[in-house]
Coordinates of C-alpha atoms (C1' of nucleotides) in Angstrom, one line a residue:
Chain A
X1 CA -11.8 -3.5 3.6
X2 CA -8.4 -4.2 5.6
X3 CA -8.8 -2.6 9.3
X4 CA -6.1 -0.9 9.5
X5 CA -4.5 -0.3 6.2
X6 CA -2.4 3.0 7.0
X7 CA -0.2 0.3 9.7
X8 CA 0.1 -1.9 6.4
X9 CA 1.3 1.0 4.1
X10 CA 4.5 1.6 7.3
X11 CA 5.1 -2.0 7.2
X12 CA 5.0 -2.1 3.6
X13 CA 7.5 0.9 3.3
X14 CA 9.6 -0.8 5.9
X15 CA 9.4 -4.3 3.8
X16 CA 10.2 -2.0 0.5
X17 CA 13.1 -0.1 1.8
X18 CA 15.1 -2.9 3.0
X19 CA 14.6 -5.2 0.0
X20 CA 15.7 -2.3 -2.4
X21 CA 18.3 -1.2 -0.2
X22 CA 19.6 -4.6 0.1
X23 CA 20.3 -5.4 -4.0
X24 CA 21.6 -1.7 -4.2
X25 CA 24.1 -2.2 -1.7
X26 CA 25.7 -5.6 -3.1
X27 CA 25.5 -4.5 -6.9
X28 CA 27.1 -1.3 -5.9
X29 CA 29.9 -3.5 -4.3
X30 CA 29.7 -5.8 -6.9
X31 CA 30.3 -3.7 -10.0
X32 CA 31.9 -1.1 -8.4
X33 CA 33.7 -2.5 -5.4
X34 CA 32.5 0.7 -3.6
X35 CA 31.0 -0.3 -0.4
X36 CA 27.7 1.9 -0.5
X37 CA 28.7 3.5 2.4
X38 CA 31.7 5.1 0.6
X39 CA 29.1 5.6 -2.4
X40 CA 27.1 7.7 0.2
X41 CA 29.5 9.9 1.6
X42 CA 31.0 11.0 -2.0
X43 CA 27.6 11.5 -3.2
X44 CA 26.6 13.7 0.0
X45 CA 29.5 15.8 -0.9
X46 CA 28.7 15.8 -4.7
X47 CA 25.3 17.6 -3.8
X48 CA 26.7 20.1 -1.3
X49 CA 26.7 23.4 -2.7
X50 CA 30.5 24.2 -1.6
X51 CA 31.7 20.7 -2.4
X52 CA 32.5 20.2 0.9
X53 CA 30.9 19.3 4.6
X54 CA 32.2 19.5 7.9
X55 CA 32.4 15.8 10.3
X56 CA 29.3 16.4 12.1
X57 CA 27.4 17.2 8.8
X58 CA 28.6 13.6 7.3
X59 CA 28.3 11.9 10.3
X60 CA 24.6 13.5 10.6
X61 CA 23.9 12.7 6.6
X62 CA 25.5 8.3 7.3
X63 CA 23.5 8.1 10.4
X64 CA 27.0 7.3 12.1
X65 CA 28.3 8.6 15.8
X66 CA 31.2 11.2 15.5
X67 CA 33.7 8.8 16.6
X68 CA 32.5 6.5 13.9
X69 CA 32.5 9.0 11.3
X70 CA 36.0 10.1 12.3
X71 CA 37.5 6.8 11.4
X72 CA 35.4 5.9 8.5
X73 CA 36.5 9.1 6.6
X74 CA 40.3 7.7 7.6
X75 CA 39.6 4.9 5.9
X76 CA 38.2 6.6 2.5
X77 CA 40.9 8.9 2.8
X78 CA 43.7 5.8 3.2
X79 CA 41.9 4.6 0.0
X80 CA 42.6 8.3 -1.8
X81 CA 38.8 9.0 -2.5
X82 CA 38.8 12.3 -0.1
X83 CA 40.9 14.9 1.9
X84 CA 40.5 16.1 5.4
X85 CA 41.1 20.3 4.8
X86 CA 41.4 22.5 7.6
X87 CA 38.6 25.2 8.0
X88 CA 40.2 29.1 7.5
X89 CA 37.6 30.2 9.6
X90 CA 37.4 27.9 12.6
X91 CA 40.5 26.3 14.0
X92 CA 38.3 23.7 15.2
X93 CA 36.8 22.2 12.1
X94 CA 37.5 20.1 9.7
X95 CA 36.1 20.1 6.2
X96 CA 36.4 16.7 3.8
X97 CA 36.7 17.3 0.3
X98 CA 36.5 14.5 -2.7
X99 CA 40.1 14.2 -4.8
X100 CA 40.1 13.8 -8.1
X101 CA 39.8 10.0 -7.4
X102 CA 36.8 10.1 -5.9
X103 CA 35.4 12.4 -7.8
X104 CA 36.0 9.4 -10.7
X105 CA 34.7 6.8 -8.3
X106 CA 31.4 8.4 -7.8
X107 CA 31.1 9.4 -11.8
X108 CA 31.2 5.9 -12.9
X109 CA 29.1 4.3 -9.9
X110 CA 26.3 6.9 -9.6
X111 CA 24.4 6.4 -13.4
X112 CA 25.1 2.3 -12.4
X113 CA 23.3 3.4 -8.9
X114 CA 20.6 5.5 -10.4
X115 CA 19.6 2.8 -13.0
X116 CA 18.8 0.4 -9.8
X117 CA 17.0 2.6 -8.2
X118 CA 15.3 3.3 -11.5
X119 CA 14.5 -0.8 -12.4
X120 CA 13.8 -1.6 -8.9
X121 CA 12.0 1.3 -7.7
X122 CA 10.9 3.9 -9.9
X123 CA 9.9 2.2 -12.9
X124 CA 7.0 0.3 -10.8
X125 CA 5.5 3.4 -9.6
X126 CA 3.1 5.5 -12.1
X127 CA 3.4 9.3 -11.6
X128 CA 0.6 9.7 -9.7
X129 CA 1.4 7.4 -7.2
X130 CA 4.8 8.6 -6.9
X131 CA 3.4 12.1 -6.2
X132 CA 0.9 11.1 -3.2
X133 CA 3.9 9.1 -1.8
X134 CA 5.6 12.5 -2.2
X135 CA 3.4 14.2 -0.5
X136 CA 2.2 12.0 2.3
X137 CA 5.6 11.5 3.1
X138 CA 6.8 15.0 3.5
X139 CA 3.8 15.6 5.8
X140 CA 5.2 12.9 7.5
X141 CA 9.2 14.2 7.9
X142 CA 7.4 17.6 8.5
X143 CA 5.6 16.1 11.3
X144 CA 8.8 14.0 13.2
X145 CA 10.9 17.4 12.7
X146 CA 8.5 20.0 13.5
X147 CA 7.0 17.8 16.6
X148 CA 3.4 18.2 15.1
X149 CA 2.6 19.4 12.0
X150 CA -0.4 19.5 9.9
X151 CA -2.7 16.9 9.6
X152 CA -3.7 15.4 6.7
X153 CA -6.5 17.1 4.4
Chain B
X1 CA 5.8 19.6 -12.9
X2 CA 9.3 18.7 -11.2
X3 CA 11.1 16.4 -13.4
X4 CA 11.2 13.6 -11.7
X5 CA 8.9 13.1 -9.1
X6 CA 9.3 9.5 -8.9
X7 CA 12.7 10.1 -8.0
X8 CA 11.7 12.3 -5.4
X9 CA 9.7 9.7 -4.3
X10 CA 12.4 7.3 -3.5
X11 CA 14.5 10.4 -1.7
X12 CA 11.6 10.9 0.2
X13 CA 10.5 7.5 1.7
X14 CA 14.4 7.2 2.5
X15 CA 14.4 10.7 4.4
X16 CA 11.0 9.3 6.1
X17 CA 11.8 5.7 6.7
X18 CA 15.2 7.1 9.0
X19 CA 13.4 10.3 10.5
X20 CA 10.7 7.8 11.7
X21 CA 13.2 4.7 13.0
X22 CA 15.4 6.7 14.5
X23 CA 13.1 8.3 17.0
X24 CA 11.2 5.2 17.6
X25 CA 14.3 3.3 18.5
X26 CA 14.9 6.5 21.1
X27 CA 11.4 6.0 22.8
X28 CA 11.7 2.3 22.8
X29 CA 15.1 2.6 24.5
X30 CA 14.3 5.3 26.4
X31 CA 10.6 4.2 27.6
X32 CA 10.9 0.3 27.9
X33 CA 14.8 -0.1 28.4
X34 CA 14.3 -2.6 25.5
X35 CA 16.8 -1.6 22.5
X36 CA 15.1 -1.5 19.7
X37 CA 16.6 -4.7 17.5
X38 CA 15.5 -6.9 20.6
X39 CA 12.0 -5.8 20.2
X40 CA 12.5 -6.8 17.2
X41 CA 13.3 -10.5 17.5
X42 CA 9.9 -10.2 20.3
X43 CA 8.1 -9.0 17.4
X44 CA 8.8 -11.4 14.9
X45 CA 8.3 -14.4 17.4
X46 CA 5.5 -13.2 18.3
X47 CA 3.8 -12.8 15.2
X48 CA 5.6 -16.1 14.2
X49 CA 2.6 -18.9 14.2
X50 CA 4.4 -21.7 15.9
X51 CA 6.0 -18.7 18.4
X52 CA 9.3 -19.7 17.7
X53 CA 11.9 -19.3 14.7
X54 CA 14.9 -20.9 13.6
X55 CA 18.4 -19.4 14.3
X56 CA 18.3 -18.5 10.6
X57 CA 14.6 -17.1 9.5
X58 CA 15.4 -14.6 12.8
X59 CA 18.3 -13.8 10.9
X60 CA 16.6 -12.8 7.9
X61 CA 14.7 -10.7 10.2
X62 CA 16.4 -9.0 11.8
X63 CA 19.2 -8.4 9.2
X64 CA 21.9 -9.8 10.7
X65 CA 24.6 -11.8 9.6
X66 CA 23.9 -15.8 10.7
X67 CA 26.8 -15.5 13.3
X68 CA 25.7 -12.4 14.6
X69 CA 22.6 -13.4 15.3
X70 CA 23.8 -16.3 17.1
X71 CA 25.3 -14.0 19.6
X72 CA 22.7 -11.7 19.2
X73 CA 20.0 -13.9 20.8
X74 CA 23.2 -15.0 23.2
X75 CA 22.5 -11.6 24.9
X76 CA 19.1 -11.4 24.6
X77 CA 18.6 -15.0 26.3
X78 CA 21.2 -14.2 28.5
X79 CA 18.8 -11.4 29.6
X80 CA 16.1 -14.2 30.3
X81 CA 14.3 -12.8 27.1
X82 CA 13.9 -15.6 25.2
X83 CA 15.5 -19.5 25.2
X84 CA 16.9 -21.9 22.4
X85 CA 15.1 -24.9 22.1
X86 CA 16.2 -27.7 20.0
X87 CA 14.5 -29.0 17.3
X88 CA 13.1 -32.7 17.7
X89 CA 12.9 -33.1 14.1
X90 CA 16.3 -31.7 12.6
X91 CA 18.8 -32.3 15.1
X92 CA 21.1 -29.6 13.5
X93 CA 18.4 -26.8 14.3
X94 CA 17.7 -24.5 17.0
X95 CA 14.5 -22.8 17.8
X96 CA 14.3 -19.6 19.6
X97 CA 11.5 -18.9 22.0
X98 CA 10.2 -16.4 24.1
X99 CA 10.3 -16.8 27.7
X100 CA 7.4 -15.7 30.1
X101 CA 9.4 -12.7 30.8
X102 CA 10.2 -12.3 27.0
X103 CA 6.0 -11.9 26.6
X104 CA 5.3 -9.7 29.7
X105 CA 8.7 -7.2 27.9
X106 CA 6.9 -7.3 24.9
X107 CA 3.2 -6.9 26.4
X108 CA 4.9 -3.8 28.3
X109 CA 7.0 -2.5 24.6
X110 CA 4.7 -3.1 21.9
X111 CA 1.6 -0.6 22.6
X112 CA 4.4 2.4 23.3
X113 CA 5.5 0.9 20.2
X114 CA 2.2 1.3 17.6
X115 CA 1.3 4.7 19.4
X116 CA 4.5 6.0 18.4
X117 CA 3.8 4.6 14.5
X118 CA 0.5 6.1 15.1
X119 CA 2.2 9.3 16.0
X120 CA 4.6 9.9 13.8
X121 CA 3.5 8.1 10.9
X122 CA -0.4 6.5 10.3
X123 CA -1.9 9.5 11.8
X124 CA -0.5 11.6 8.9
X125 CA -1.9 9.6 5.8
X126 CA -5.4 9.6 4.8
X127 CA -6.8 6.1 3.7
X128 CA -6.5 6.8 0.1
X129 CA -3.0 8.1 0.3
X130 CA -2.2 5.1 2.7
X131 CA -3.7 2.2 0.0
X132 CA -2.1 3.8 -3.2
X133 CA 1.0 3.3 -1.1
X134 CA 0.6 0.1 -0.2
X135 CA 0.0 -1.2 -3.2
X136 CA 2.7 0.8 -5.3
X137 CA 5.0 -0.6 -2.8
X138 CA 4.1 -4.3 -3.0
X139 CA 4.3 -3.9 -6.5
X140 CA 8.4 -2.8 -5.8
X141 CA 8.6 -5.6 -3.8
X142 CA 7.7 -8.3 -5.5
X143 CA 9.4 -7.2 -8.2
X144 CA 12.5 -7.1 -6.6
X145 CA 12.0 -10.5 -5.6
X146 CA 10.5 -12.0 -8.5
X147 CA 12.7 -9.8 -10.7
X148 CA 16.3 -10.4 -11.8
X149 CA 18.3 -8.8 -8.7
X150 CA 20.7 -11.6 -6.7
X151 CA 19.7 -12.8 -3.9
X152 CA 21.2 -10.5 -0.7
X153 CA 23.2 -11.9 2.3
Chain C
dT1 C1' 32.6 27.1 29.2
dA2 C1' 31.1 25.1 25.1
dA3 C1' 31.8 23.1 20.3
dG4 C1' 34.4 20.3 16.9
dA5 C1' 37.2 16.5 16.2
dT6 C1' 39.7 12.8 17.8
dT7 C1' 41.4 8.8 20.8
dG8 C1' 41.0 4.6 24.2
dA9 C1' 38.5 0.8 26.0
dA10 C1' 34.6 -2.1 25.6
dT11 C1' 31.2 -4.1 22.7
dA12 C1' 29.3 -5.8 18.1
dT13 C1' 29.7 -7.3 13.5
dT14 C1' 31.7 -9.6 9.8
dC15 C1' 34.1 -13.4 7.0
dA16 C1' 36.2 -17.8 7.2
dA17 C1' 36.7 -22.0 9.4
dT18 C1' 34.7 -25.6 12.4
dC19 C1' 31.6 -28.9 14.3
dT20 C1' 27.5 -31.6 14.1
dT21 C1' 23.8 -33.9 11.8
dG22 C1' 21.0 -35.1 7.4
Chain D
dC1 C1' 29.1 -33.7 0.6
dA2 C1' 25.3 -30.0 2.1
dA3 C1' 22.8 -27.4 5.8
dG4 C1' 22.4 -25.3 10.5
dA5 C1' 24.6 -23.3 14.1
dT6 C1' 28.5 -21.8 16.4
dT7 C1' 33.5 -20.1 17.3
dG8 C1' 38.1 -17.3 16.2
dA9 C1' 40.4 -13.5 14.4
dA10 C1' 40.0 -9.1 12.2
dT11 C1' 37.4 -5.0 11.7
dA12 C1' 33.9 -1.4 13.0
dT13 C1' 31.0 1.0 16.1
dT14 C1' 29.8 3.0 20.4
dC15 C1' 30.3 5.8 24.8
dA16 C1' 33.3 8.4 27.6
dA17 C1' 37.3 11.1 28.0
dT18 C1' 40.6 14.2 25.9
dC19 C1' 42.6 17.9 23.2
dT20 C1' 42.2 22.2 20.8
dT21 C1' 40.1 26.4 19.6
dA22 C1' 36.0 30.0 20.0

DNA sequence: TAAGATTGAATATTCAATCTTG
DNA sequence: CAAGATTGAATATTCAATCTTA
């Protein structure tokens, strides 16, 4: 019996998540040329309910600074895949929107990015397994957000 | 039943694995002064058996570009850290070290570092949950490296 | 005054090219 | 010529400061 097999499971998470993330990123590129960054933002938008999120929400869902996020969506935009649209309500806001181009982009790269993340990931996991990992790991989200949630079982 | 748990799954390790590094890398920072990558490169030296690692395994690591790593470790030596030592055997290769004060930082950083895993991570998985895990996601693992994806980086 | 977005200056990262050794 | 490490030039990211509107 391992001493301390709950550390392995993190380090093994950590191990997983980079070596998936790794071949997802350079197929995306590869057969898409979408970096996956771009890939990210248009699917962030795609699951938005209005279609549409303000600069601090993106730069909040790409774990980028503002600043960072300010230029990166200049550079998607340069490439056609998004508009910057002023918000009605708030002079100060700034909504970005897909065009019709990157509504195309992200149609033809998300079934290629969903089949990786099928063959490398979710096809070696059994349902059951998949729904402890669920669960264990929204306890765990719950837990950073709230500050302490409950504790398991 | 939802649909596709095992999708889920994958959502929710990536929701978990940033909620949990990002406020790790805070405390570290915030605690130790360290930032978290150059606890990193502690880390991996000192779990290294020889206690020192090429220029290149550390960038494997640490997920860094070769050149970036080269100037990586340039700051964190500068810092009195850690030292490059050159390799009596290969006289193209460099082996970086910890220094004395490199082991005292990382004596100081790494308990702050496993309570906060403990924290915000171990102390919400049972056993069970923790081994199902672990072994789910060696089996990703290996199979994206045995498997047919290209080799990252 | 504060919040949202952007810009300027400093720092970091990357790709390509270079240097050295096997 | 190939492998390990580094350097140069271009690009990206950050923090702090700025501008505009609430």
């Amino acid at each position: 019996m391992p001493k301390d097999i709950r550390l392995d499971a993190w380090r093994a998470l950590l191990t997983a998540h980079s070596a998936v993330i790794d071949v997802l990123a350079s197929e995306m590129e590869q057969e898409t040329g979408l970096p996956i960054g771009w890939y990210d933002v248009l699917l962030h938008l795609h699951e938005s309910d209005s279609g549409r999120l303000r600069m601090h929400e993106l730069a909040e869902s790409v774990l980028l600074s503002r600043p960072a996020t300010t230029r990166f969506i200049d550079r998607i935009q340069q490439a056609g895949l998004v508009d910057r649209v002023a918000d009605p309500d708030d002079g100060r806001g700034t909504f970005v929107v897909m065009t019709a181009e990157g509504r195309a982009a992200f149609a033809r790269a998300a079934p290629l990015h969903l089949a990786g993340i099928r063959r490398l990931f979710t096809d070696r996991l059994t349902d059951g397994e998949a729904e402890v990992m669920l669960e264990a790991l929204r306890r765990v989200v719950d837990g950073v957000r709230g500050g302490s949630g409950p504790d398991p079982r």
